[in-house]
Coordinates of C-alpha atoms in Angstrom, one line a residue:
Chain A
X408 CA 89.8 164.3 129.1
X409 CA 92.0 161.8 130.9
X410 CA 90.2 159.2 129.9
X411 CA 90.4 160.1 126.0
X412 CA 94.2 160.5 126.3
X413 CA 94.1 156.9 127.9
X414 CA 92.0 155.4 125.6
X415 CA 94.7 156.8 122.6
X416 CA 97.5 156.0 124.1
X417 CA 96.1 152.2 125.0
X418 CA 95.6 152.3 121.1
X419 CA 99.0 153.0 120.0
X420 CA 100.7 150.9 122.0
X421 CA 97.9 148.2 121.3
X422 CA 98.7 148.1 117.4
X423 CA 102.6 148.8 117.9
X424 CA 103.2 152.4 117.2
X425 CA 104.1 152.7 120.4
X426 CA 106.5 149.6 120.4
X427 CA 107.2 147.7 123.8
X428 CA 110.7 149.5 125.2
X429 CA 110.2 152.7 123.6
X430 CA 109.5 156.4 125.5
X431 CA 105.9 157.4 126.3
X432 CA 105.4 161.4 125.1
X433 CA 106.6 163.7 127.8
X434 CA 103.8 165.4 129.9
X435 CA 104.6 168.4 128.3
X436 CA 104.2 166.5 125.1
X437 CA 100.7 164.8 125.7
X438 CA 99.8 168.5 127.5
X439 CA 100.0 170.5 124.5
X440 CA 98.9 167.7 121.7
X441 CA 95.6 167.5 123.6
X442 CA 95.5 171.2 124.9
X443 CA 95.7 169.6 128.5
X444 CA 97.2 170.3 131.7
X445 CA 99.2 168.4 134.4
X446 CA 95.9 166.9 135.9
X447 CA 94.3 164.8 133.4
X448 CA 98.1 163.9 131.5
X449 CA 99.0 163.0 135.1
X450 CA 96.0 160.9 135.6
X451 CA 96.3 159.1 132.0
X452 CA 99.6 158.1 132.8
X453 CA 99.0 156.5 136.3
X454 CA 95.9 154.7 134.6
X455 CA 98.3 153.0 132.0
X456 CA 101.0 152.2 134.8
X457 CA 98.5 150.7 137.5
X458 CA 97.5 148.1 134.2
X459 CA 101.2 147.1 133.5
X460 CA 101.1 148.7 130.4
X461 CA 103.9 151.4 130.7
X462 CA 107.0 151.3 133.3
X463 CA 109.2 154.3 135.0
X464 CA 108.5 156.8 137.1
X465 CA 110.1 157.9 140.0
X466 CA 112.2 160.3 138.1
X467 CA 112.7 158.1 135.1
X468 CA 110.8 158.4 131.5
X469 CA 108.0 156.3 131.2
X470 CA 108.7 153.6 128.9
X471 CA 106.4 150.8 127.4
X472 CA 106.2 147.9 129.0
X473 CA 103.3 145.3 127.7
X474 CA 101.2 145.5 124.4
X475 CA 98.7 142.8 126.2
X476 CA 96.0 145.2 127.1
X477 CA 93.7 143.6 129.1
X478 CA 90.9 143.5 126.6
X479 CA 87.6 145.3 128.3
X480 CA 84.4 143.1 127.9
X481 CA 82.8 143.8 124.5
X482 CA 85.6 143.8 122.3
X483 CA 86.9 140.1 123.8
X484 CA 83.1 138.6 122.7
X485 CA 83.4 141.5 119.4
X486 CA 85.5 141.0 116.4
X487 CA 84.8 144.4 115.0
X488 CA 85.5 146.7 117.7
X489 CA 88.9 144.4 118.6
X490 CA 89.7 145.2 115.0
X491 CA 88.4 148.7 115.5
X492 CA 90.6 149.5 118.9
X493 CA 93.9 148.8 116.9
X494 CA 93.2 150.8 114.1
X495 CA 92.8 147.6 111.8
X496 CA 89.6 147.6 109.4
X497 CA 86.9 144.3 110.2
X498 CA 85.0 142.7 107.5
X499 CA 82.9 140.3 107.4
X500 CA 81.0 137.5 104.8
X501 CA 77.2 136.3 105.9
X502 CA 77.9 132.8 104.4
X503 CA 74.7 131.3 105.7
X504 CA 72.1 132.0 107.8
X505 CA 69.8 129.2 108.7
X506 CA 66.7 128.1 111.0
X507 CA 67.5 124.3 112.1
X508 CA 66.4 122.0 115.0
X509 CA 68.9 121.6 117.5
X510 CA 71.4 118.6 117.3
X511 CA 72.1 116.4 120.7
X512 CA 75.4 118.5 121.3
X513 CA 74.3 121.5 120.1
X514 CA 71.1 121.2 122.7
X515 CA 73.4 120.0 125.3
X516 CA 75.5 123.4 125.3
X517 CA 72.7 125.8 125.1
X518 CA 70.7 123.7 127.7
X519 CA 67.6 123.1 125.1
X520 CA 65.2 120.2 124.5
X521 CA 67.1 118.5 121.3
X522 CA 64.9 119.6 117.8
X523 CA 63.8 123.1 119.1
X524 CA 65.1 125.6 116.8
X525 CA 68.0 127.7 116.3
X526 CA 69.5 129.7 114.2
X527 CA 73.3 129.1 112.8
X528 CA 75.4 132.0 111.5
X529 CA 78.1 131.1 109.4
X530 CA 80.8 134.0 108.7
X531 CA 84.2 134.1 107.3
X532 CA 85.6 137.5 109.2
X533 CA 88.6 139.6 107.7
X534 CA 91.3 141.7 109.1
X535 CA 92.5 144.5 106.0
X536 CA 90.5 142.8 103.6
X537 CA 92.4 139.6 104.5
X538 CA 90.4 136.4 105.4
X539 CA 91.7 135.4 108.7
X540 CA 88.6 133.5 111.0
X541 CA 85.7 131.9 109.8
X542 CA 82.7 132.1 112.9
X543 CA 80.3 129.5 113.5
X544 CA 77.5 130.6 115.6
X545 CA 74.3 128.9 116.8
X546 CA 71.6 131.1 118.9
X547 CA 69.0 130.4 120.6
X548 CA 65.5 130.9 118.9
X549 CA 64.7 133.7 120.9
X550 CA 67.7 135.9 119.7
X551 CA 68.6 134.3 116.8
X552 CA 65.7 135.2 115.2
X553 CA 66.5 139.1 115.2
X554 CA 69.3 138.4 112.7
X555 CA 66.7 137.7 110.1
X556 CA 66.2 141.1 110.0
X557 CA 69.7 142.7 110.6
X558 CA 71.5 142.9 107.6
X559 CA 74.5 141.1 109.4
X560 CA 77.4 142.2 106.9
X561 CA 76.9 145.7 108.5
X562 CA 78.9 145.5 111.8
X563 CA 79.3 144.1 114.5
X564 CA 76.8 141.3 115.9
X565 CA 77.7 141.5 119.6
X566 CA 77.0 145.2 119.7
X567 CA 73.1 145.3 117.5
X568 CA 71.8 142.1 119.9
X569 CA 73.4 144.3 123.3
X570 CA 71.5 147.2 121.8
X571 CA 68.3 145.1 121.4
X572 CA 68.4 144.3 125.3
X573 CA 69.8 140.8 125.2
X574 CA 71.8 140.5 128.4
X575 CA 75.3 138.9 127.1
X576 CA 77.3 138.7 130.5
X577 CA 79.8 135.7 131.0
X578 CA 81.4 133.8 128.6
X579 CA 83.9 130.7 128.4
X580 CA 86.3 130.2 125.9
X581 CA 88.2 127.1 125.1
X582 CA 91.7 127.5 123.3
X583 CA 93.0 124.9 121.5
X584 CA 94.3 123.7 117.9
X585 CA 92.5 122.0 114.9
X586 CA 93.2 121.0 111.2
X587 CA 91.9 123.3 109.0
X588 CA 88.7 121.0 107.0
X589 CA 88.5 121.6 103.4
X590 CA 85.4 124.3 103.9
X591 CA 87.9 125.6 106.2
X592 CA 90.5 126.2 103.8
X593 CA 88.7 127.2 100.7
X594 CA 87.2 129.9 102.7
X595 CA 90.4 131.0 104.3
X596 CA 92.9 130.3 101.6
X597 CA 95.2 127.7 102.9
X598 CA 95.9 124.2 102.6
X599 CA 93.6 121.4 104.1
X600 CA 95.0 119.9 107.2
X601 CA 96.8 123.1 107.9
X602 CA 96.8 124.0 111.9
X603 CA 93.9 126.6 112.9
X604 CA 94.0 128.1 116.3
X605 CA 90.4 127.6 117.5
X606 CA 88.4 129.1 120.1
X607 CA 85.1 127.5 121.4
X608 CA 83.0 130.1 123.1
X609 CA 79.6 129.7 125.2
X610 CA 78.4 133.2 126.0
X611 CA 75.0 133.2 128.9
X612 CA 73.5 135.8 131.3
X613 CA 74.4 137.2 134.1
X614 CA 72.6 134.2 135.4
X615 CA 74.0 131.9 133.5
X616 CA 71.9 131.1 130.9
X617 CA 73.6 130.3 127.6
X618 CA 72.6 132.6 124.7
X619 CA 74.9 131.3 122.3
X620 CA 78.3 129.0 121.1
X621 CA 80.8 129.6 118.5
X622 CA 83.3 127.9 116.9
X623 CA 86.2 130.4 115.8
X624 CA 88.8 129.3 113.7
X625 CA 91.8 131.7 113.1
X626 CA 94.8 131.4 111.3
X627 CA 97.6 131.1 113.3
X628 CA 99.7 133.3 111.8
X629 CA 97.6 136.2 111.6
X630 CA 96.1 135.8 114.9
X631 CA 97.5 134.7 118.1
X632 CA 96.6 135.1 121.8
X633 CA 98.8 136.7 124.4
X634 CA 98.4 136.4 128.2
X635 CA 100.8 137.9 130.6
X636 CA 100.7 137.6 134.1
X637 CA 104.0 137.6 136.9
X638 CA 104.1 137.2 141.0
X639 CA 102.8 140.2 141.7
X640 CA 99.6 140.3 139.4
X641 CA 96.5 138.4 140.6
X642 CA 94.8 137.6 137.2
X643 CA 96.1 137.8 134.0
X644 CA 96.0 140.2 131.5
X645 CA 95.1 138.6 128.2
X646 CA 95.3 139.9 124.5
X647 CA 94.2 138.6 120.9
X648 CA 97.1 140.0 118.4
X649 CA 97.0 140.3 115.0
X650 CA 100.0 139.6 113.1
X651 CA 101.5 141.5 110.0
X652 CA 101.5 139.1 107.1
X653 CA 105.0 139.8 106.5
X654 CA 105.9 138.8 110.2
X655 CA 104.2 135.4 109.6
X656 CA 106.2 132.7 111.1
X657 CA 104.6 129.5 109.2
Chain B
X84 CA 93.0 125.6 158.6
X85 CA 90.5 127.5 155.9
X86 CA 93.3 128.1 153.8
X87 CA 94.0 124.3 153.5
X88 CA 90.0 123.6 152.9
X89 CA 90.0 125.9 150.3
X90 CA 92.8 124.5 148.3
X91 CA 91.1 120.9 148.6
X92 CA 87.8 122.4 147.4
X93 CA 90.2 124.3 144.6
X94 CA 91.4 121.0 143.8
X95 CA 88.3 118.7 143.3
X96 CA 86.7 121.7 141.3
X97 CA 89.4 122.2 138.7
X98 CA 89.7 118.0 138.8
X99 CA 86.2 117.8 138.1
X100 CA 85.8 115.4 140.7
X101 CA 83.2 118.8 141.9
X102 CA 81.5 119.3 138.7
X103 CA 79.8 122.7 137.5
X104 CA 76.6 122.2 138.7
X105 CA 77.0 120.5 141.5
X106 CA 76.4 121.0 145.8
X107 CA 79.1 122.3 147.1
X108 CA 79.5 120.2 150.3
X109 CA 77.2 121.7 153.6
X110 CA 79.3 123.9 155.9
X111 CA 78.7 121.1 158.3
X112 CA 79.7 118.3 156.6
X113 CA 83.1 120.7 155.5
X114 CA 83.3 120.8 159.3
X115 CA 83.2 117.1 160.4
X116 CA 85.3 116.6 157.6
X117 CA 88.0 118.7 158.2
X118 CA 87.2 118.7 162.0
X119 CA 86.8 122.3 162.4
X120 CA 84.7 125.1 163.5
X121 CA 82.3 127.4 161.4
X122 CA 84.8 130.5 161.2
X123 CA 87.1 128.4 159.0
X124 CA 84.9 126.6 156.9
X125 CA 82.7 130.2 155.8
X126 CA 86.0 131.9 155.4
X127 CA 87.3 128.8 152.9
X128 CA 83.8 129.3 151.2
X129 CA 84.3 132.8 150.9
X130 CA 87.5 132.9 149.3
X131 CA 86.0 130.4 146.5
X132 CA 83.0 132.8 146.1
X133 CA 85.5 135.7 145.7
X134 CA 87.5 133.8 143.1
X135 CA 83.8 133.3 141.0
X136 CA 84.5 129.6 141.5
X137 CA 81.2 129.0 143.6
X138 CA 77.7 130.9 143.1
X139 CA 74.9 130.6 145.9
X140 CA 74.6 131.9 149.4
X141 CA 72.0 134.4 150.6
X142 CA 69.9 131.3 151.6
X143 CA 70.6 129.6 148.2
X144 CA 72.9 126.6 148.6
X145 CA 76.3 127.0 147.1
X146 CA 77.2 125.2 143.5
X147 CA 79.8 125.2 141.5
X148 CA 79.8 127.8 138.7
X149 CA 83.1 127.6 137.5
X150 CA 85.9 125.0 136.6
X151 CA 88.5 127.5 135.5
X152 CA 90.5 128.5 138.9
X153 CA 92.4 131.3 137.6
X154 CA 96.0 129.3 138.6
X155 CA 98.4 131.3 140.8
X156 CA 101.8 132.6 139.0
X157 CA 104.0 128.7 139.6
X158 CA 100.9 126.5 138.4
X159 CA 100.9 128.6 135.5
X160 CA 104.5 128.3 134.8
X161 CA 104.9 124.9 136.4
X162 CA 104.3 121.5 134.2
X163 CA 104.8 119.3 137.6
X164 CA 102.8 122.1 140.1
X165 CA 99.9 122.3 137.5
X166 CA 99.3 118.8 137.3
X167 CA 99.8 118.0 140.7
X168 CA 97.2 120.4 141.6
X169 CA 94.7 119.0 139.5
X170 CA 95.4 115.3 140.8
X171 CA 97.5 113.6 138.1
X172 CA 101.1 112.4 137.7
X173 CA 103.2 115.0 136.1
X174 CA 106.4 112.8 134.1
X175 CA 109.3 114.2 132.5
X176 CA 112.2 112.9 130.0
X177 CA 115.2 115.2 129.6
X178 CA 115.8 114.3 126.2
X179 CA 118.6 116.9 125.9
X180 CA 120.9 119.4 127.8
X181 CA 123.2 121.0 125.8
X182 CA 125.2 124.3 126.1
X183 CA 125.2 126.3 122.5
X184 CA 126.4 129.6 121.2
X185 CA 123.1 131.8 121.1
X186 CA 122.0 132.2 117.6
X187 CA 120.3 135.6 116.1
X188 CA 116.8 135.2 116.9
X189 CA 117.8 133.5 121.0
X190 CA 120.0 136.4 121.4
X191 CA 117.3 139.0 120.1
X192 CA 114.3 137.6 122.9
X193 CA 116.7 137.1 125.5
X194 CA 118.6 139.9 124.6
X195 CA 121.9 138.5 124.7
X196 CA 125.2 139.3 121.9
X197 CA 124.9 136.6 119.6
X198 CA 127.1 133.5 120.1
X199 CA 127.1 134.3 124.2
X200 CA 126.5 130.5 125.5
X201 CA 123.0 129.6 126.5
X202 CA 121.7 126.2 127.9
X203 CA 118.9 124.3 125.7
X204 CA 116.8 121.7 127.2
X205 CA 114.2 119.3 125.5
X206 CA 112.4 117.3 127.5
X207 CA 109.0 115.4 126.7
X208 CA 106.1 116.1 129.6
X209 CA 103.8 113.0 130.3
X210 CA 100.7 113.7 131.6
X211 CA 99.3 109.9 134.0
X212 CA 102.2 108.1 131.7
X213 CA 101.0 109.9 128.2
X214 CA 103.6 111.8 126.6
X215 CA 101.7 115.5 126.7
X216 CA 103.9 118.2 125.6
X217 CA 107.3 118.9 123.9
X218 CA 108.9 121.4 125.9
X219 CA 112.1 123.4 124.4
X220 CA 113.3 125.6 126.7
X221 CA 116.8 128.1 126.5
X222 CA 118.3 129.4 129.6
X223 CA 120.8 132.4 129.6
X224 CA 124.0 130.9 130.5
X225 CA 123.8 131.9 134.8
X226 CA 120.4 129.9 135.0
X227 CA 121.2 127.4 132.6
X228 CA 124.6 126.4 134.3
X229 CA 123.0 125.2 137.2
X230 CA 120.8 122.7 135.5
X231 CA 124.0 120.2 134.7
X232 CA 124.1 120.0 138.3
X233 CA 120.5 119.0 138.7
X234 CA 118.7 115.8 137.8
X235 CA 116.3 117.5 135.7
X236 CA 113.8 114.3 136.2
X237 CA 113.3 114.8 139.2
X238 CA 110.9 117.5 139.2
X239 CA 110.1 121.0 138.7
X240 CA 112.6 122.7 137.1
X241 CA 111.2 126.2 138.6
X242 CA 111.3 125.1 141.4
X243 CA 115.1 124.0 141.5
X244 CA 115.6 127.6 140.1
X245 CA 113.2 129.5 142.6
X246 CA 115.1 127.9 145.3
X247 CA 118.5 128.9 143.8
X248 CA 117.4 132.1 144.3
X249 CA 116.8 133.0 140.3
X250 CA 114.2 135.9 140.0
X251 CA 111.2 134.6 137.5
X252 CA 108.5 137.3 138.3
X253 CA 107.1 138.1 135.3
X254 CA 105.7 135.9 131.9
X255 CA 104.8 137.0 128.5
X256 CA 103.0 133.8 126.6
X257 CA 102.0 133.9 122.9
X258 CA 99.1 131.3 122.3
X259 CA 99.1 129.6 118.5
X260 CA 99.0 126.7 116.8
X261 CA 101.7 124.8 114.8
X262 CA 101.8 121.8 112.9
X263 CA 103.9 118.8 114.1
X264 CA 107.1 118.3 113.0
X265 CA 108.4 115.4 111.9
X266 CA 110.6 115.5 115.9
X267 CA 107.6 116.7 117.5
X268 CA 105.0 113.8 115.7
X269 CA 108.0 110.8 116.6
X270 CA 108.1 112.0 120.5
X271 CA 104.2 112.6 120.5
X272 CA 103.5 109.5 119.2
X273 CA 100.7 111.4 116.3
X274 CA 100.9 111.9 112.7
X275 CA 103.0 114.5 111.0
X276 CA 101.6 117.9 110.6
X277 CA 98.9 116.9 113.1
X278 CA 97.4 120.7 114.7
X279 CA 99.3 121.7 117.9
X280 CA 98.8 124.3 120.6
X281 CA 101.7 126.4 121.0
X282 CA 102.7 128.3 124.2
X283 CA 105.7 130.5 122.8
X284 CA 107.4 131.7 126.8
X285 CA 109.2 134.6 127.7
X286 CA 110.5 134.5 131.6
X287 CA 111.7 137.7 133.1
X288 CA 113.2 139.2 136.2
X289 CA 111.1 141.9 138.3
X290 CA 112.8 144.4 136.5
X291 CA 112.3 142.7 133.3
X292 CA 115.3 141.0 132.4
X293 CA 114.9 137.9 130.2
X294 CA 116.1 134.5 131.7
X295 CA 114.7 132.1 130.0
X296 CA 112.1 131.4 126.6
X297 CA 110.7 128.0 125.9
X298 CA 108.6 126.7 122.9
X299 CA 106.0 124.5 124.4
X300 CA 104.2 122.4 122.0
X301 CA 100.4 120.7 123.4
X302 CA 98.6 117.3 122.0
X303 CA 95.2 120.0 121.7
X304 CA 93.4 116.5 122.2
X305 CA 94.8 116.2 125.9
X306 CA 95.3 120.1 127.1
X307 CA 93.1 123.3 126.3
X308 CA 93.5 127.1 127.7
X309 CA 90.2 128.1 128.9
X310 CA 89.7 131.9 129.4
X311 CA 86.4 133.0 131.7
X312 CA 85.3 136.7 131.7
X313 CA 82.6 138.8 132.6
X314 CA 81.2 142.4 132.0
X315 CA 82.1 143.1 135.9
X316 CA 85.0 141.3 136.4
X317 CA 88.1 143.5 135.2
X318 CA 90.6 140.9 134.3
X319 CA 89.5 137.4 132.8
X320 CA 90.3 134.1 134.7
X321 CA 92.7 131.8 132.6
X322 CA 93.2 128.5 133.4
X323 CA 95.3 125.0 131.3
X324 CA 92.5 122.4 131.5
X325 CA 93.9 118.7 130.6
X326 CA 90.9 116.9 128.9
X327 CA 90.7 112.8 129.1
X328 CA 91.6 111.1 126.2
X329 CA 88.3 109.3 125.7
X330 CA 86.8 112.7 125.6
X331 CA 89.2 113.7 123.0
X332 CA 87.5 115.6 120.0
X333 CA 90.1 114.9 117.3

């Protein structure tokens, strides 16, 4: 029970309901919404304050603090279930899917003899029916070649090939910014040479094999990343955000 | 004495000099090298291993698994401590100081009544003599007012503050990507509407008090954000990585 009134709370302050300043519900409040007692409310609340999320206590309301949730796992590598966890609806366009030999670089990140095959996913991805990140993927032949029979536009990727046993454990991912090509901005709508935030991504097992790379190309005023961190704080906690159109600031 | 080792090894790892891959240096050459006993040297080891920045042990020798230390809260906030870290010349040139009334939207993130005075500060960050970044920072008016008494050339400007005494515990940074303006392209030395990587800064007190915001603006050719994350680490490791220009991709 705690855990669900965690996991709903996360949410609304994750897509803004619950804005950053504002009160969290009373105990009393969360107590009867969810038919709870003082235990589990209790032990929802000290969750979200141990991950910086809300502030107060000691006789003060709890207010929110931080809308950078410190993004578990799967939905960091998963575009759907990020989507999913703030309420937003994914979609996604299967551009291409294609068998090729790998290229020098491409053969040099997955650690693979150049010309044994792959399999490259192209995929323009959409937040509300908006297009916002176009996804190029390359696998390695030995998973790739289960999305020949996965009918790809039906969720998320991440999530079938975990469910098929492939161990996706560590992955990198390089931040930087990139003008948007003229593939890149028929398929997202904007003009050529426009500024794309890109992440490159190398995903491998636990033991550090790599499984796949991406190329993710978002636009920047949709999509942004958020990382907070202070004196206190060992690591980081980092975010991706999506931005309302309206609130678009190029 | 391990503390120091540590940090050296920190240093050549996130320098490259130790690259992924590689030997970590034997415990006993770490000891002739450094002159000290085995307790040190396994506890410097240790403390990398901990930090996921070297694999091995149990009978395996140690390599490097990872370039991306996860900085400490100064690197991370730091130009000049960041780059010194990693081995290169941190430059600056204060292009500006200037006190200003604080306009609507400076008043709303360091929330301030409009047309209080702030202090606004450009300066251009050279990375080995290669102008880097375009950094435009706004300091509420007790900060700021100590910087017209400081050569801000000279150094770290967090630094200067810290030891002032000036709380800056806690950092909220909002990753994007912008195209250059015409200032930004002149000072840069690149084309106009060439892609930048944007670190949009919020600087608070403990207690969460704004002090300062900057708009820091990244050739994406020279420095990247690198993430690293795992299904059982908790909290990612983030990390600026400067790249070489003859490695540049765009």
């Amino acid at each position: 029970m705690h855990e669900r009134i965690a996991s709903d709370l996360r949410r609304h302050i994750a897509n803004g309901e619950l804005a950053v300043g504002s009160l969290v519900p009373s105990e009393s409040q969360l107590g009867e919404q969810w038919g709870a007692s003082r235990g589990p409310v209790r032990q929802a609340l000290a969750a979200l304050r141990a991950e910086g999320l809300i502030g107060g206590g000691r006789g003060k309301p709890p207010t929110v603090r931080s809308r950078a949730v410190a993004q578990p796992f799967e939905t960091f590598l998963s575009f759907s279930s990020w989507a999913e966890g703030l309420g937003r609806i994914p979609g996604q366009r299967t551009l291409e899917i294609a068998r090729r030999p790998a290229g020098a670089e491409v053969a040099d990140a997955l650690e693979l003899e150049e010309g044994e095959p792959v399999v490259q996913l192209l995929r323009l991805r959409l937040l509300d029916g908006t297009p916002t990140m176009i996804e190029r993927t390359t696998f390695v032949w030995e998973v790739g070649r289960m999305l020949f029979d996965h009918e790809c536009d039906s969720g998320s990727i991440f999530a079938f090939l975990s469910g098929r046993g492939v161990d996706l454990s560590v992955a990198r991912h390089v931040i930087d910014a990139v003008a948007a090509d003229a593939a890149d901005a028929a398929l997202l709508g904007i003009a050529q040479g426009a500024p794309l935030l890109r992440e490159q991504r190398i995903t491998a097992t636990a033991s550090g094999r790599p499984m796949e790379r991406s190329d993710d190309r978002y636009r920047p005023d949709l999509v942004t990343f958020i990382i907070e961190n202070s004196q206190q704080a060992g690591r980081p906690a980092l975010a991706r955000s999506p931005l309302d159109i309206q609130e678009s600031t190029s």
